[in-house]
Short mmCIF file of C-alpha atoms in Angstrom, two decimals:
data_model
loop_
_atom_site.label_atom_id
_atom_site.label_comp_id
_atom_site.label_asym_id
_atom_site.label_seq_id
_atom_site.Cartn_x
_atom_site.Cartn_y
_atom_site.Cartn_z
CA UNK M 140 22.57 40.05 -39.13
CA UNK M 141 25.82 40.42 -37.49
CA UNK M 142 26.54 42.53 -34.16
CA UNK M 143 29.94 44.65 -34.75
CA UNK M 144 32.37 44.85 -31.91
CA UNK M 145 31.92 46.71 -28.96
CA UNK M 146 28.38 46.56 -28.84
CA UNK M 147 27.71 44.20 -26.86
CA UNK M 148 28.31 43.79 -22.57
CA UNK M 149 31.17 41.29 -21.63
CA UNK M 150 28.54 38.98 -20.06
CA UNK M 151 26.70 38.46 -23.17
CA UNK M 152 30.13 38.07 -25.09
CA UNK M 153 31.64 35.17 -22.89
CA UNK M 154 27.97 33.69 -22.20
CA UNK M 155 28.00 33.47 -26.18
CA UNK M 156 30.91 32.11 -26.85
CA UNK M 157 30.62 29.80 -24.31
CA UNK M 158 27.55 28.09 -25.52
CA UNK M 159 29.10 28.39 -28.94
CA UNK M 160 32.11 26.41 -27.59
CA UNK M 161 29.63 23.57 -26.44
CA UNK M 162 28.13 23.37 -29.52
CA UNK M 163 31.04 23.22 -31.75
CA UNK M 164 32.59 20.47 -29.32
CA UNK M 165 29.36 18.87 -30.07
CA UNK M 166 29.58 19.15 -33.88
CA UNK M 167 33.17 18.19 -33.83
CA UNK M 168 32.80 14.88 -32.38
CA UNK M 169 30.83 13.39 -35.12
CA UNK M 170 32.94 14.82 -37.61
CA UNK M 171 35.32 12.70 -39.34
CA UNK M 172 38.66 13.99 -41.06
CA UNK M 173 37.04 12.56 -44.12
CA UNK M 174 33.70 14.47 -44.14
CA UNK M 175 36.13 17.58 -43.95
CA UNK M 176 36.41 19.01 -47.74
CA UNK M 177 32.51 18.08 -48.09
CA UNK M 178 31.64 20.20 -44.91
CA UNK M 179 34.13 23.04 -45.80
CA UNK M 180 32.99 23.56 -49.27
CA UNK M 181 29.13 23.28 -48.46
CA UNK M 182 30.12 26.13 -45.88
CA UNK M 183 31.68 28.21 -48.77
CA UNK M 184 28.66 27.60 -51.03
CA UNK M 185 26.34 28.97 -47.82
CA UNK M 186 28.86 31.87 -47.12
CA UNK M 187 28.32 32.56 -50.80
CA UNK M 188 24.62 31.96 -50.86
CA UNK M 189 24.40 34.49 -48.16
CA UNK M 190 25.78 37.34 -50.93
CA UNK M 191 22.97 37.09 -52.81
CA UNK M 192 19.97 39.37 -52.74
CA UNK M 193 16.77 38.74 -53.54
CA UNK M 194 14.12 41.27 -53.69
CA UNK M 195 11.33 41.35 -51.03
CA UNK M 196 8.61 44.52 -51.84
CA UNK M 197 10.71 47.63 -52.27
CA UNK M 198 13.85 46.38 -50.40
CA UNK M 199 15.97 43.41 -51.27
CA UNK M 200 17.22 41.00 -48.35
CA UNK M 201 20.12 39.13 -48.79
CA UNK M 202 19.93 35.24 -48.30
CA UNK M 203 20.50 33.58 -44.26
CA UNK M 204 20.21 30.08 -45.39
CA UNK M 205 20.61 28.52 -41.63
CA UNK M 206 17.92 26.50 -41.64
CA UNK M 207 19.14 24.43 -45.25
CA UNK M 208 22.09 24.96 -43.14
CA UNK M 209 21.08 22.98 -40.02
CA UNK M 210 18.84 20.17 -42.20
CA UNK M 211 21.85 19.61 -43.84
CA UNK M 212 24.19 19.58 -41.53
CA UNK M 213 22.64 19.38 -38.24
CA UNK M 214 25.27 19.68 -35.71
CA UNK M 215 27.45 20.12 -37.71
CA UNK M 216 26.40 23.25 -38.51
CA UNK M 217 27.95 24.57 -35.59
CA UNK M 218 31.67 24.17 -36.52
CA UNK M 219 30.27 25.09 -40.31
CA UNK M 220 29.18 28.50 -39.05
CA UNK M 221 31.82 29.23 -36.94
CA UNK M 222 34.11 29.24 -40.08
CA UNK M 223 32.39 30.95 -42.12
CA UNK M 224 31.65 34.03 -40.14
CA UNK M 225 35.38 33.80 -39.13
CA UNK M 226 36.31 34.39 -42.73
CA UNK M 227 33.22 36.93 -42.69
CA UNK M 228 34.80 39.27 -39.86
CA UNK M 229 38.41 38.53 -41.48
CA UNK M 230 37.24 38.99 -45.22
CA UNK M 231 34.57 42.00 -44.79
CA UNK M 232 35.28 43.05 -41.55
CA UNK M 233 31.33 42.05 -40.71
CA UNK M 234 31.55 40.60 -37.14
CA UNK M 235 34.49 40.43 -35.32
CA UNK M 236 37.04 38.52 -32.59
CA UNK M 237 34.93 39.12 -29.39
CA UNK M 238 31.73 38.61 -31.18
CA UNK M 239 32.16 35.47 -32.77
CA UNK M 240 30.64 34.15 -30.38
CA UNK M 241 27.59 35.43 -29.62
CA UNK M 242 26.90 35.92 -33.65
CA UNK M 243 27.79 32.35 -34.33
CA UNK M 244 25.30 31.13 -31.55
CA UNK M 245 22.61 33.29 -32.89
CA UNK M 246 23.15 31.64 -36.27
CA UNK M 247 23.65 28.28 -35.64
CA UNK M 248 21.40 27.21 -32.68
CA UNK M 249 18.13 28.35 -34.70
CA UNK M 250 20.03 25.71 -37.38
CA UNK M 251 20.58 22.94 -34.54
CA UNK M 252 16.64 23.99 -33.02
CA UNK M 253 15.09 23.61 -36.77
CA UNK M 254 17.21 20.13 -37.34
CA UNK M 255 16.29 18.78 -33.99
CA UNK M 256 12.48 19.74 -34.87
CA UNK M 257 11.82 19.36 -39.02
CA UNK M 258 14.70 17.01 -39.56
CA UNK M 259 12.50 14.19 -39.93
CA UNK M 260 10.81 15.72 -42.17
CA UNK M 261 13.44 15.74 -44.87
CA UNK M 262 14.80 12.49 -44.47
CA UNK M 263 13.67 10.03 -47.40
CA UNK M 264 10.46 8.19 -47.25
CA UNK M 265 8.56 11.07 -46.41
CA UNK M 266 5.49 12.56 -48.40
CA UNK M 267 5.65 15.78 -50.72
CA UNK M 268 3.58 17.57 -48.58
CA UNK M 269 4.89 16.96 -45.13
CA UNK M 270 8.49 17.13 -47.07
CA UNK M 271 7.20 20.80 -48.31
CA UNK M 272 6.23 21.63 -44.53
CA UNK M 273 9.19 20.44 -42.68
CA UNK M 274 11.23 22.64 -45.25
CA UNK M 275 9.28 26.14 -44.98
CA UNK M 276 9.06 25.13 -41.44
CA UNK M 277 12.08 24.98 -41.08
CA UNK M 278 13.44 28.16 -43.12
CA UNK M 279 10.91 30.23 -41.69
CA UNK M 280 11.39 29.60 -37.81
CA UNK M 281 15.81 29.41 -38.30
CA UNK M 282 15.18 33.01 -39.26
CA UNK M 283 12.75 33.93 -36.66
CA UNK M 284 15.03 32.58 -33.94
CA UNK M 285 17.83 34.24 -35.42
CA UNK M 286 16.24 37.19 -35.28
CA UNK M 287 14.98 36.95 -31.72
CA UNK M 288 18.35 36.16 -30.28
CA UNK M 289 20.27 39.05 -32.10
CA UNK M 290 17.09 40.97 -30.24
CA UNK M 291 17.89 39.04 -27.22
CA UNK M 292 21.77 39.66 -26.97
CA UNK M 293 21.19 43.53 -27.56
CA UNK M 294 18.51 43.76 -25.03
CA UNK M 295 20.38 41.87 -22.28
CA UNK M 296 23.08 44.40 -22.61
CA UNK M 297 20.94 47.07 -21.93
CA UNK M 298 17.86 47.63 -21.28
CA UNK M 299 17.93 51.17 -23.44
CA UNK M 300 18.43 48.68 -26.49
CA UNK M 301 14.65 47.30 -26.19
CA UNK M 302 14.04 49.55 -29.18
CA UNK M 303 16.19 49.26 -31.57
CA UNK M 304 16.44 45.35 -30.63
CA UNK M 305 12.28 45.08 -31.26
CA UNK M 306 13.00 46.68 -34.75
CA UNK M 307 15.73 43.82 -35.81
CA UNK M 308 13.18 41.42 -34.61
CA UNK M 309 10.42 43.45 -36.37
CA UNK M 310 12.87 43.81 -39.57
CA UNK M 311 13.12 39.64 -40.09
CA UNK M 312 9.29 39.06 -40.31
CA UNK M 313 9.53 39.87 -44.05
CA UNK M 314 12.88 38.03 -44.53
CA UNK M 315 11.14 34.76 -42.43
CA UNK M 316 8.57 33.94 -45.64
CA UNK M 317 11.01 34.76 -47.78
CA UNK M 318 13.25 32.06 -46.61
CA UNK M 319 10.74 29.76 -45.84
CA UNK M 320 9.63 29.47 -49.36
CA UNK M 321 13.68 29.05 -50.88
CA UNK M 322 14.26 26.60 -48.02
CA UNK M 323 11.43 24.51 -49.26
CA UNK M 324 11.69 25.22 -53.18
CA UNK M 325 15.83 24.24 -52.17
CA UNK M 326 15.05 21.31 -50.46
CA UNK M 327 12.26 20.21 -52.87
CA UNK M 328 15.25 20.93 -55.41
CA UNK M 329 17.53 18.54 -54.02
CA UNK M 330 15.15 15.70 -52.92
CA UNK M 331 14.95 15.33 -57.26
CA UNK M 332 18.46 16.11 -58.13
CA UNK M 333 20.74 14.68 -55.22
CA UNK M 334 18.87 13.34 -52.42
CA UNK M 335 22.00 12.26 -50.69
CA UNK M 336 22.90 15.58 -49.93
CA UNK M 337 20.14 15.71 -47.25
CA UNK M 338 21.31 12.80 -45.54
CA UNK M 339 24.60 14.34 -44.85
CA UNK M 340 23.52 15.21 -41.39
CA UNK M 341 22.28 11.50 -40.24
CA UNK M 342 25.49 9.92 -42.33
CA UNK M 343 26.66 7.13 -40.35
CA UNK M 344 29.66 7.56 -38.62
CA UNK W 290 34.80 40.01 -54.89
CA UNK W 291 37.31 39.23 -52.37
CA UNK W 292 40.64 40.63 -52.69
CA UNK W 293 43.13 40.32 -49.86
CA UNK W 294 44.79 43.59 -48.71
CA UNK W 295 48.20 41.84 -48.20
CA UNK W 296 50.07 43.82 -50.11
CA UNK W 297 53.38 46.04 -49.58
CA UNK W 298 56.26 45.66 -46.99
CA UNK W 299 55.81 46.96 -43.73
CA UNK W 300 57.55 45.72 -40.25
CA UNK W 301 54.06 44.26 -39.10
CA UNK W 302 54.23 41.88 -42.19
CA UNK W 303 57.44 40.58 -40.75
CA UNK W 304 56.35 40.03 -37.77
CA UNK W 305 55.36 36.33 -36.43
CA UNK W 306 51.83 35.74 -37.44
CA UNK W 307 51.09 34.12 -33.83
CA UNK W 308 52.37 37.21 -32.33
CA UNK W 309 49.90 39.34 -34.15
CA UNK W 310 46.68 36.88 -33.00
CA UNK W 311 47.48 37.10 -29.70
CA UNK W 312 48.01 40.73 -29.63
CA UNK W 313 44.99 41.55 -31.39
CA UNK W 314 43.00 38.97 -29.50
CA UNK W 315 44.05 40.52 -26.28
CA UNK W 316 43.67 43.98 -27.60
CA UNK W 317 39.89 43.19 -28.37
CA UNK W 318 38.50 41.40 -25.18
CA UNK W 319 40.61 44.39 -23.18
CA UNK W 320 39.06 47.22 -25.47
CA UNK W 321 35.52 44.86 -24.95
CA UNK W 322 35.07 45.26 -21.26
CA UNK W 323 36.45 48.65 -21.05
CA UNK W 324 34.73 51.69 -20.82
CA UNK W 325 36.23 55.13 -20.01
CA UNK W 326 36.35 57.32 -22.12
CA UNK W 327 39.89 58.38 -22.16
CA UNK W 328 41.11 54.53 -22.48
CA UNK W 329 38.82 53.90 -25.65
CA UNK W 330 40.15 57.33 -26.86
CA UNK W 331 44.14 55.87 -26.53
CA UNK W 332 42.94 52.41 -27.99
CA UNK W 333 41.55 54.24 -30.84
CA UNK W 334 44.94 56.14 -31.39
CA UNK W 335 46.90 52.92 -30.78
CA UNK W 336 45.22 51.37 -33.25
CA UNK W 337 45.14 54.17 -35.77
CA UNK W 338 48.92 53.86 -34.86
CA UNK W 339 49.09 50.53 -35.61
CA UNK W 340 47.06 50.39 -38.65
CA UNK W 341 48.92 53.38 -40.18
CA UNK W 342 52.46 51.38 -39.67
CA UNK W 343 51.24 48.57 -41.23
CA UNK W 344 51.15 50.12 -44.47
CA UNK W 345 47.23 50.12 -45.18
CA UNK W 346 45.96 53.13 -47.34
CA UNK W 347 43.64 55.66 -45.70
CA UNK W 348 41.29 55.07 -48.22
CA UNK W 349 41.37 51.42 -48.09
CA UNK W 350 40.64 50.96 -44.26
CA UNK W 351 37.57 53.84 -43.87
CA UNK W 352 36.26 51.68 -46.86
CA UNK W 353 36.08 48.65 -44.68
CA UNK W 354 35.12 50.70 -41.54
CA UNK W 355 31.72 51.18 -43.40
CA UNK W 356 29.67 47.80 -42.28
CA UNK W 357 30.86 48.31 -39.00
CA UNK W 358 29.18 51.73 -38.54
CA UNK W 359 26.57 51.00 -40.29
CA UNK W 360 24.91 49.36 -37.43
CA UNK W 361 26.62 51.78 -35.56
CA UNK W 362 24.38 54.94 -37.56
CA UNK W 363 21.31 52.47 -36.41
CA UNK W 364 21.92 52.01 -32.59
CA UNK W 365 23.20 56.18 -32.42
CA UNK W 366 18.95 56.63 -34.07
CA UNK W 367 17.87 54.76 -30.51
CA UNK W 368 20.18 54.95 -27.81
CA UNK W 369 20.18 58.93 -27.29
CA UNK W 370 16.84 58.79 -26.82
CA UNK W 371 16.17 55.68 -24.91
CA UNK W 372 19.00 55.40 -22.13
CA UNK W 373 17.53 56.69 -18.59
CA UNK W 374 19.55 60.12 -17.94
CA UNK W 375 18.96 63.69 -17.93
CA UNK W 376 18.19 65.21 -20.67
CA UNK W 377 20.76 67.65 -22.53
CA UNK W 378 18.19 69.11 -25.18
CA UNK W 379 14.75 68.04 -27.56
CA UNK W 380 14.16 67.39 -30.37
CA UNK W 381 10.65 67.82 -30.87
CA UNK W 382 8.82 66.16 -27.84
CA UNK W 383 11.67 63.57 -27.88
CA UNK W 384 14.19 63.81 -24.91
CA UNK W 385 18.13 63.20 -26.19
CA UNK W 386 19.88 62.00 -22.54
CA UNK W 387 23.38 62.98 -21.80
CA UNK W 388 24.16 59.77 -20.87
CA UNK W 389 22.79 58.45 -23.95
CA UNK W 390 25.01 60.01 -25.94
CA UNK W 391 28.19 59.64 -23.65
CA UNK W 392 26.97 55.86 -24.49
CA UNK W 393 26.77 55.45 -27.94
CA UNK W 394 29.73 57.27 -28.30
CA UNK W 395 31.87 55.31 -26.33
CA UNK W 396 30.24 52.39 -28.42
CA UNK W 397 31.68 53.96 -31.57
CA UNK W 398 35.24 54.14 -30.21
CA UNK W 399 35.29 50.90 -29.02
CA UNK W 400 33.76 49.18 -32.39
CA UNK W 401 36.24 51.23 -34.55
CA UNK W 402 39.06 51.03 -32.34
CA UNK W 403 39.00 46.70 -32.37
CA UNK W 404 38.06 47.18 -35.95
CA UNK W 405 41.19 49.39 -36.71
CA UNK W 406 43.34 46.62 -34.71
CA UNK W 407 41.75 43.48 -36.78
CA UNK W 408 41.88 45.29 -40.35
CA UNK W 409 45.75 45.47 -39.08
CA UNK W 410 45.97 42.41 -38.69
CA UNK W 411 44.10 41.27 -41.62
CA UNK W 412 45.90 43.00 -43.86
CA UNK W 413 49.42 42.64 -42.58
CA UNK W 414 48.56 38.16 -42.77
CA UNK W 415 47.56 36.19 -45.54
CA UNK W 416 44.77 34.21 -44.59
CA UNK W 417 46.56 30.51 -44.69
CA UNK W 418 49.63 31.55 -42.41
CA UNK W 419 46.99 32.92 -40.44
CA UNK W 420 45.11 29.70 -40.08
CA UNK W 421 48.80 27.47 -39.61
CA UNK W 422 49.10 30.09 -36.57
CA UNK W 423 45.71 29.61 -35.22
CA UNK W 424 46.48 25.69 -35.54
CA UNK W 425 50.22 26.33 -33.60
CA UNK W 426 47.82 28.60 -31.22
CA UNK W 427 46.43 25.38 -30.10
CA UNK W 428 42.90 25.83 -32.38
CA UNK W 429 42.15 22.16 -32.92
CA UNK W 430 43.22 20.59 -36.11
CA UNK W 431 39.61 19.86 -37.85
CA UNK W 432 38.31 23.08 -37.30
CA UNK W 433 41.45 24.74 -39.18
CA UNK W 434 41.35 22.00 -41.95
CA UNK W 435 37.50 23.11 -42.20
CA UNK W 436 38.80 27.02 -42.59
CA UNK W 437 41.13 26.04 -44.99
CA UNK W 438 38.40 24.19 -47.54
CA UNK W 439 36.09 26.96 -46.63
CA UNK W 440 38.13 29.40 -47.63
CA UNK W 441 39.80 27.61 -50.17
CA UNK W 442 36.16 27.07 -51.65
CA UNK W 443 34.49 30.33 -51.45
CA UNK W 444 36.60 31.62 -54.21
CA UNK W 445 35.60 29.01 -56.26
CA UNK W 446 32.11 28.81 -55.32
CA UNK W 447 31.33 32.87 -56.13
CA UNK W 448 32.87 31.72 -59.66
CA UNK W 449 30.27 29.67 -60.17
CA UNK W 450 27.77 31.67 -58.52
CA UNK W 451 28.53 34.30 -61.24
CA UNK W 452 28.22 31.87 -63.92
CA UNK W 453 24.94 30.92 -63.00
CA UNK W 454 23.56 34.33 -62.32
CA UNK W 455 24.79 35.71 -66.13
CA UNK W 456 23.15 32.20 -67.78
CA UNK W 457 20.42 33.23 -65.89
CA UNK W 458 20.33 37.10 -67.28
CA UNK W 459 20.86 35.82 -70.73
CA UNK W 460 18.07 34.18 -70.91
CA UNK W 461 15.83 37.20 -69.43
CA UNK W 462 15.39 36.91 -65.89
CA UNK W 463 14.67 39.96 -63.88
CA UNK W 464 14.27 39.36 -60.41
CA UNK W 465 10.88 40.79 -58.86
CA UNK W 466 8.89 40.23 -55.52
CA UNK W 467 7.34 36.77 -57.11
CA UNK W 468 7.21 33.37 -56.49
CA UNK W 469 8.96 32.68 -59.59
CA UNK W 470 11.83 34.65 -58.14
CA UNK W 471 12.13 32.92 -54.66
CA UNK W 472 11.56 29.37 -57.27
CA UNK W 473 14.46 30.40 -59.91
CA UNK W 474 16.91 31.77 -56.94
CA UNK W 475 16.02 28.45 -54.49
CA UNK W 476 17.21 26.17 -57.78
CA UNK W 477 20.03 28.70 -57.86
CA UNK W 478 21.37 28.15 -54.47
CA UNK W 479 20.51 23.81 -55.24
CA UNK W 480 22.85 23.44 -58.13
CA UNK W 481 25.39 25.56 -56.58
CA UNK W 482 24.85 23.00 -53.80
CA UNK W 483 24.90 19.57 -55.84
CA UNK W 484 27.95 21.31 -57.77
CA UNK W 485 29.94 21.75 -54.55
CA UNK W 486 28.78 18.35 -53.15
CA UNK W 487 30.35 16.75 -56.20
CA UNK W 488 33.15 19.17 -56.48
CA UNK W 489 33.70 17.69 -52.92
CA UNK W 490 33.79 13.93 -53.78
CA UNK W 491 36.30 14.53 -56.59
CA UNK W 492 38.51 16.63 -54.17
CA UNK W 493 38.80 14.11 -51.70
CA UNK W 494 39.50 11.03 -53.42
CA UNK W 495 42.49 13.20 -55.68
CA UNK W 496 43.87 14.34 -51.90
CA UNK W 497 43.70 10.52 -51.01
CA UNK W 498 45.39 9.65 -54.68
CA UNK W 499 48.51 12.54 -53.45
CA UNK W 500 48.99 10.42 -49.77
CA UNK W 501 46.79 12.80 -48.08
CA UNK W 502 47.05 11.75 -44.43
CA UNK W 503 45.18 14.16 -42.48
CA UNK W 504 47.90 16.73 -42.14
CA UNK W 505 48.50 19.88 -44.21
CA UNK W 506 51.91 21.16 -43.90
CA UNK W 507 53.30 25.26 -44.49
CA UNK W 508 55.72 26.13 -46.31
CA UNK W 509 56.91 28.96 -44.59
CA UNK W 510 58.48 27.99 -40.99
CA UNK W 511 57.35 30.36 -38.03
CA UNK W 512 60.29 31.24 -35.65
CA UNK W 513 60.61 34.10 -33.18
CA UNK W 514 62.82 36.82 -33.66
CA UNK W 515 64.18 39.37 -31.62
CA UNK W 516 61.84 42.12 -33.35
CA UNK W 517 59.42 39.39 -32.38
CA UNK W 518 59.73 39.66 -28.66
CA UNK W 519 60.31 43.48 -28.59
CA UNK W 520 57.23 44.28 -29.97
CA UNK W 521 55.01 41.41 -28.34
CA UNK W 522 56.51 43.28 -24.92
CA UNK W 523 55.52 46.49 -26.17
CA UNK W 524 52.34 45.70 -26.84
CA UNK W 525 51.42 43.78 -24.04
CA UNK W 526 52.72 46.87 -21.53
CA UNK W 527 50.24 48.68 -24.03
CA UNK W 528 47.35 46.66 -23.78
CA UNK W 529 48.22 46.18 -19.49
CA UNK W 530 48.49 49.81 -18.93
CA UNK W 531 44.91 50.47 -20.72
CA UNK W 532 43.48 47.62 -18.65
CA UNK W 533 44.90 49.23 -15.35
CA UNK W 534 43.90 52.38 -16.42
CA UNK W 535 39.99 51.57 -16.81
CA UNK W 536 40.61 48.93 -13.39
CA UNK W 537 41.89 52.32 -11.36
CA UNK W 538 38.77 54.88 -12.49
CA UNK W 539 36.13 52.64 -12.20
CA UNK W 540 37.06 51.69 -8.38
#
């Protein structure tokens, strides 16, 4: 979920972008010129990933991804996300400049969070179930954060956003099983086809 | 799914492309912490200004207003009802504050206004001289090489993402609220993955092949003109006088 422009109170804005800052500096330092085009076009396939909608009851949701994203990426996901909801707010106008920030920390430190927490679970060597549990895991909560921090900027704007910011958080619940089961039937996916691709993240350098 | 609205001749296309980040940049985080009424409402019209000279059609930008208001429509079902005020009228037993709706209106001028300003500049720039500005801007050099690829890639990756969806309608999938469903779409989003992964490896090592040393170079050479200057002046004496004018009524 994005916030538009000019939602949002200038503390929350610069607070946002300055922890976003941090964490790109963070994700940039490991990064090597060469691991470039693989980052870039793993973004793309997430900023594509997140056009598709799945059905969920009588609504369809449309895909988040962030917590593939982060046991992917890990750090790196910071810098990923940052580009691609640049190109969101310059392609669809979804975002913006000033909120860049703010929308990129809400999507990318429930990423970092999930990494930092399931990422062992992932790596190889582990069993299929604790694999399958690190991967819903992870989906599930990336989502829930997500959702409680887009709550959380609104509300510390104002506190005459508690409402509406309660029924984002309340609106993710459904989305949170939905991506917890893709993460894991993704990652379970990959572990087969192209286990290498989860050991992007923990590359050496 | 993506088209770029660069299109047409207009004397904002001519202008330098690092002009037009900084003014809109500025224009934003001034528009941001601003908020009197009467400054949002001369933002708005600079920007409708602006927009208007830069050749985009009517139709075209109020299309691309829409996800922008649609959270918009959402906060204007709350915020009436929910900011502390007096109250102006019901409906029903529920109180709709004057201050509440002073509020969410000022919210919709300022998203639309910024919105107006960055559609301008979006579709006055094509997307790579915009990110060989951002680099001259001083962004660092990985992060623009990463919105290059990423860019470069999403075009390619929706291709695919197509293909995959029609092989998957021709052989008589209908998405439902199942666990098939969430199974078929997470394999989906794998192989698009492992696709892209490899698509990756081959890229690489056929930039290395062409001499690729780290650097990506423009073709088109950005140097300031008069027009240039006049207009970065203008603007800025724009942007300064709305931030004086919301600095002088809120003292």
């Amino acid at each position: 979920m994005h916030i538009s422009e000019g939602i949002l109170s200038p503390a929350v804005l610069i607070g946002g972008a300055a922890i976003t800052a941090a964490g790109v500096a963070v994700g940039m330092r490991g990064l090597d010129q060469k691991e470039i085009p693989s980052i870039g076009i793993l973004s793309a396939a997430f900023f594509v990933a997140s056009l598709i909608h799945v059905p969920a009851g009588p609504v369809s949701v449309h895909l988040i991804l962030n917590g593939l994203v982060g046991l992917i990426l890990g750090w790196k996901a910071f810098p990923a996300i940052l580009v691609g909801l640049a190109l969101q707010a310059l392609l669809f106008q979804f975002g913006g400049i000033t909120t860049l920030g703010v929308n990129t920390l809400n999507m990318a430190l429930p990423a970092v969070v999930c990494y930092c927490l399931f990422g062992w679970g992932t790596r190889s060597g582990t069993g299929r179930y604790a694999f399958i549990f690190a991967a819903f895991a992870s989906g599930f909560c990336a989502v829930l954060m997500a959702g409680i921090l887009v709550g959380l900027s609104l509300y510390l704007t104002g506190e005459a956003f508690l409402p509406a910011a309660k029924l984002v958080v309340a609106a993710h619940l459904p989305v949170m099983f939905v991506e917890g089961i893709l993460t894991a039937a993704c990652a379970l996916f990959l572990r087969k086809v192209r286990p290498e691709i989860l050991e992007v993240a923990h590359a050496p350098d | 799914m993506i088209e770029e609205l660069s299109n047409g001749d207009s004397f904002i296309k001519r202008l330098d492309p690092r002009i037009k980040i900084v003014v809109v940049f500025l224009f934003s985080v001034v528009v941001a912490v601003s908020n009197q009424l009467p400054v949002l409402m001369l933002a708005l019209a600079l920007s409708l200004l602006i927009v208007l000279s830069a050749g985009v059609p009517t139709k075209e930008f109020l299309r691309r207003l829409i996800p922008v208001n649609m959270l918009i429509i959402f906060l204007w079902l709350f915020l009436p009802f929910t900011f502390a005020g007096k109250a102006a009228f019901f409906i029903g037993p529920l109180a709709v504050t004057h201050e509440g709706v002073l509020y969410a209106t000022r919210i919709t001028i300022k998203s639309n206004a910024m919105m107006l300003m960055l559609i301008a500049l979006v579709a006055s720039t094509p997307i790579f001289t915009m990110g060989h500005a951002m680099h001259e801007l001083g962004i660092p050099k990985k992060i623009v090489h990463l919105f290059f690829f990423t860019y470069r890639y999403i075009h390619v990756m929706h291709r695919e993402y197509a293909r995959l969806l029609n092989s998957m309608k021709i052989r008589g999938f209908r998405p439902k609220t199942s666990l098939h469903t969430y199974k078929t779409f997470a394999y989906m989003v794998g192989m698009l993955l492992v696709r892209s992964f490899d698509r990756a490896q081959r890229v690489h090592n056929a930039m290395l092949c062409r001499g690729f040393k780290g650097n990506l170079y423009s073709l088109s050479k950005f140097s300031i003109k008069r027009r240039d200057v006049v207009s970065l002046v203008c603007m800025l004496t724009a942007i300064i006088l709305l931030g004086v004018m919301e600095w002088k009524k809120t003292i």
